[in-house]
CSV table of C-alpha atoms in Angstrom, one decimal:
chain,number,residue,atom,x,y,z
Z,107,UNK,CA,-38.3,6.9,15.2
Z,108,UNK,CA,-36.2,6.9,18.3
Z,109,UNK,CA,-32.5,7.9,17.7
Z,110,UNK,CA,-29.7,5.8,18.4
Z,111,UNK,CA,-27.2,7.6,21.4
Z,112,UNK,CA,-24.4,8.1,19.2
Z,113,UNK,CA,-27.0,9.7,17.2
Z,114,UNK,CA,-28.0,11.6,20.0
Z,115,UNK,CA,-24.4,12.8,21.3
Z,116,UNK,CA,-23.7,13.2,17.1
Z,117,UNK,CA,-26.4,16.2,17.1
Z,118,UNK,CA,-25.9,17.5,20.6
Z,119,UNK,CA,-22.0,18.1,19.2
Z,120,UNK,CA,-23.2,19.9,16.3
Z,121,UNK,CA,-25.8,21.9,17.4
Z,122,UNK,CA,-25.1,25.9,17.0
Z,123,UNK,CA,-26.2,26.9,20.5
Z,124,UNK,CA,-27.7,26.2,23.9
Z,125,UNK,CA,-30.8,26.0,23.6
Z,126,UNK,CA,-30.8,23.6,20.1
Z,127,UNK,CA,-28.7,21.5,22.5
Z,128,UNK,CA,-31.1,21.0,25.3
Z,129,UNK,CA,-33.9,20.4,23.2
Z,130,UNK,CA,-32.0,17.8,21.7
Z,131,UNK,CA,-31.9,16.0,25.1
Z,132,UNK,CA,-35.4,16.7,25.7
Z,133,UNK,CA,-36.3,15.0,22.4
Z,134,UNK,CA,-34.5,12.0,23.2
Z,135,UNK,CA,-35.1,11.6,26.7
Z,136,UNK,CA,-34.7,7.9,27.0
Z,137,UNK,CA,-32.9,5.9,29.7
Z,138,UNK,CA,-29.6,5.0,27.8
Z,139,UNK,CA,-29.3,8.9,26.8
Z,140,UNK,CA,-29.5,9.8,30.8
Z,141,UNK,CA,-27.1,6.7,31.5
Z,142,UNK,CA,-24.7,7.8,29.6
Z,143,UNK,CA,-24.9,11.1,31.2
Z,144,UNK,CA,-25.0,10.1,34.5
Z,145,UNK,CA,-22.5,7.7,34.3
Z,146,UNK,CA,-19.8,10.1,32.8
Z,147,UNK,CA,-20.7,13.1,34.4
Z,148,UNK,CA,-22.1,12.1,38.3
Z,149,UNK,CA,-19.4,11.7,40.7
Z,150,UNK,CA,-21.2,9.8,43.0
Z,151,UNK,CA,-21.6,7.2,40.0
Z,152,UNK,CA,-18.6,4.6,40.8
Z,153,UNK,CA,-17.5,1.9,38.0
Z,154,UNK,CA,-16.3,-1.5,39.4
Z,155,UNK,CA,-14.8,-1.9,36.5
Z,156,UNK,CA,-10.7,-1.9,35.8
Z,157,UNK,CA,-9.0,1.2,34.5
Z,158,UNK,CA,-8.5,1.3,30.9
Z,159,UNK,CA,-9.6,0.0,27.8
Z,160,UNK,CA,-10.7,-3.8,27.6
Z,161,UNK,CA,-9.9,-6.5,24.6
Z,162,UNK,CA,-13.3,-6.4,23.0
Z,163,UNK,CA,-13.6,-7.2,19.0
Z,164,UNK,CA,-15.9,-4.0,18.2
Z,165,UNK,CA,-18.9,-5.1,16.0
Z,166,UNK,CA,-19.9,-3.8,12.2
Z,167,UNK,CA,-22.0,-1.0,12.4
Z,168,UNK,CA,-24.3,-2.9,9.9
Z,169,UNK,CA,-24.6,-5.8,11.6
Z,170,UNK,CA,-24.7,-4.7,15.7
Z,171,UNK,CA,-27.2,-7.6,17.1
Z,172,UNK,CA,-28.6,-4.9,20.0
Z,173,UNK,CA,-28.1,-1.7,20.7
Z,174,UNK,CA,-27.6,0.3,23.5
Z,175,UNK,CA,-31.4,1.6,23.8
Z,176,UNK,CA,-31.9,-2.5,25.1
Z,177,UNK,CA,-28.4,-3.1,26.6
Z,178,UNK,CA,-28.1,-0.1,28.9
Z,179,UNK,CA,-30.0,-2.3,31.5
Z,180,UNK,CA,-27.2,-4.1,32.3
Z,181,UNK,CA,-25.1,-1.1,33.4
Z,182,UNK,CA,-26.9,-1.9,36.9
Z,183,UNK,CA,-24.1,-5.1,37.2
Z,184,UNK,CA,-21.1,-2.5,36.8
Z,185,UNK,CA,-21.9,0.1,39.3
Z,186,UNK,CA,-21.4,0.9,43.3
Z,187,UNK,CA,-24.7,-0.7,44.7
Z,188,UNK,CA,-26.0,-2.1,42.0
Z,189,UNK,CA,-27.5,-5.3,41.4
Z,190,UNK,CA,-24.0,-7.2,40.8
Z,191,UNK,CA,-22.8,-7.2,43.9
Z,192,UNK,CA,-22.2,-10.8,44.6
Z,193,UNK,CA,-20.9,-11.1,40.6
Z,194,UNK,CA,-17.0,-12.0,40.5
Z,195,UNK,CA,-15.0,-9.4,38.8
Z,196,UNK,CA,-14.3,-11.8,36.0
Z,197,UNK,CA,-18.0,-12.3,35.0
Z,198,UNK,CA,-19.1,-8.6,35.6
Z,199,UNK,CA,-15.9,-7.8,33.4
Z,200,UNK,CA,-17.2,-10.8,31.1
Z,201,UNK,CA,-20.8,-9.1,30.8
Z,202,UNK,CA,-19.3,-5.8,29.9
Z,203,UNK,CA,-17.3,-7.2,27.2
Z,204,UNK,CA,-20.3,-8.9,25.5
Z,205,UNK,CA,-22.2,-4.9,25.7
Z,206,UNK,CA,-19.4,-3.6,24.0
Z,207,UNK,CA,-19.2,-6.6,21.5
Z,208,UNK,CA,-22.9,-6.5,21.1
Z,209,UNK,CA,-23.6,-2.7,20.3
Z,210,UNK,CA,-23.1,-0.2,18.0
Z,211,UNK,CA,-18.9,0.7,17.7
Z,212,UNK,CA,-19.7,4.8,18.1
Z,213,UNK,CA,-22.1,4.1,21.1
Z,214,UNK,CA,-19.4,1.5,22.7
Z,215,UNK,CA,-16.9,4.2,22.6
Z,216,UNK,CA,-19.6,6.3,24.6
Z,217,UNK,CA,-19.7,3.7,27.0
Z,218,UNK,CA,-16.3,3.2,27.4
Z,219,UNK,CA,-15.6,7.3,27.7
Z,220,UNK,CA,-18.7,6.5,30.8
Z,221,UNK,CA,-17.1,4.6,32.4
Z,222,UNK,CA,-13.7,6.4,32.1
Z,223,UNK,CA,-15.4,9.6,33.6
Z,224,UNK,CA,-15.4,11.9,30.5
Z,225,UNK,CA,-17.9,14.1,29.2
Z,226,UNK,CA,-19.4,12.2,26.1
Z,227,UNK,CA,-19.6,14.9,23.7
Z,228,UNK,CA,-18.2,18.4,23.3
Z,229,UNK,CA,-20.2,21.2,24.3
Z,230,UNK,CA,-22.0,19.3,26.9
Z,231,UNK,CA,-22.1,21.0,30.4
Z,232,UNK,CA,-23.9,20.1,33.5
Z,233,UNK,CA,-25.5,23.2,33.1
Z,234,UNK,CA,-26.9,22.0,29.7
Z,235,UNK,CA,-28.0,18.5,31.3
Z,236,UNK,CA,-29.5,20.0,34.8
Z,237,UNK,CA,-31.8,22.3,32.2
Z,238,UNK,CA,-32.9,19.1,30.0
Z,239,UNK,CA,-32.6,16.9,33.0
Z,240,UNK,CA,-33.5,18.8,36.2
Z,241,UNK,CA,-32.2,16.2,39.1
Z,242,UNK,CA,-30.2,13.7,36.9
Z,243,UNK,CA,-26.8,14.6,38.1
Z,244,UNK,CA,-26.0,15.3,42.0
């Protein structure tokens, strides 16, 4: 059974050492997992999204229709060269709302901590990713 990626992040931060860490990441090497790193920690990643934190209701952790494992796709509309160029900020700003609204609340705040350019969990280092993840990050 595939983990969710707050689940992920959640065992990465509690893990005793280096190596528990990276094998963490290798076990859950699934797209939304390397989004989430790549969008924090990548410089060359750029958000066209606005600064701060936007009015989204945050769902029940009970009741989240999708999950991040699905919505992660649409990260391509929010991105520097991605598919949503032509999209008005509005509507991209729109779309991001409805991934927060639709998801998970821990795994919104790792999307949100994305797109603000932290490191999603403590005691994650490039160092740790390039070893799970050779080439993820430039």
């Amino acid at each position: 059974m595939k983990l969710e990626v707050h689940e992920v992040f959640d065992a990465i931060s509690k893990a005793k050492n280096r190596e528990d860490k990276i094998q963490i990441l290798k076990d859950n090497n699934h797209h939304a997992v390397r989004d989430i790193i790549k969008g924090g920690m990548d410089p060359k990643v750029e958000w066209l999204l606005p600064k701060g934190r936007p009015p989204f209701k945050a769902n029940i952790p009970e009741s989240a229709p999708s999950s991040l494992l699905k919505e992660n796709r649409k990260f391509t509309y929010f991105i520097k060269g991605g598919v949503g160029k032509d999209i008005t900020p509005v509507k991209r700003e729109s779309i991001f709302i409805g991934v927060l609204e639709s998801i998970h609340p821990a795994d919104a705040e790792l999307v949100l901590n994305m797109v603000a350019k932290k490191i999603p969990v403590k005691g994650l280092t490039r160092k740790i990713v390039q070893e799970a993840y050779p080439g993820l990050l430039s």
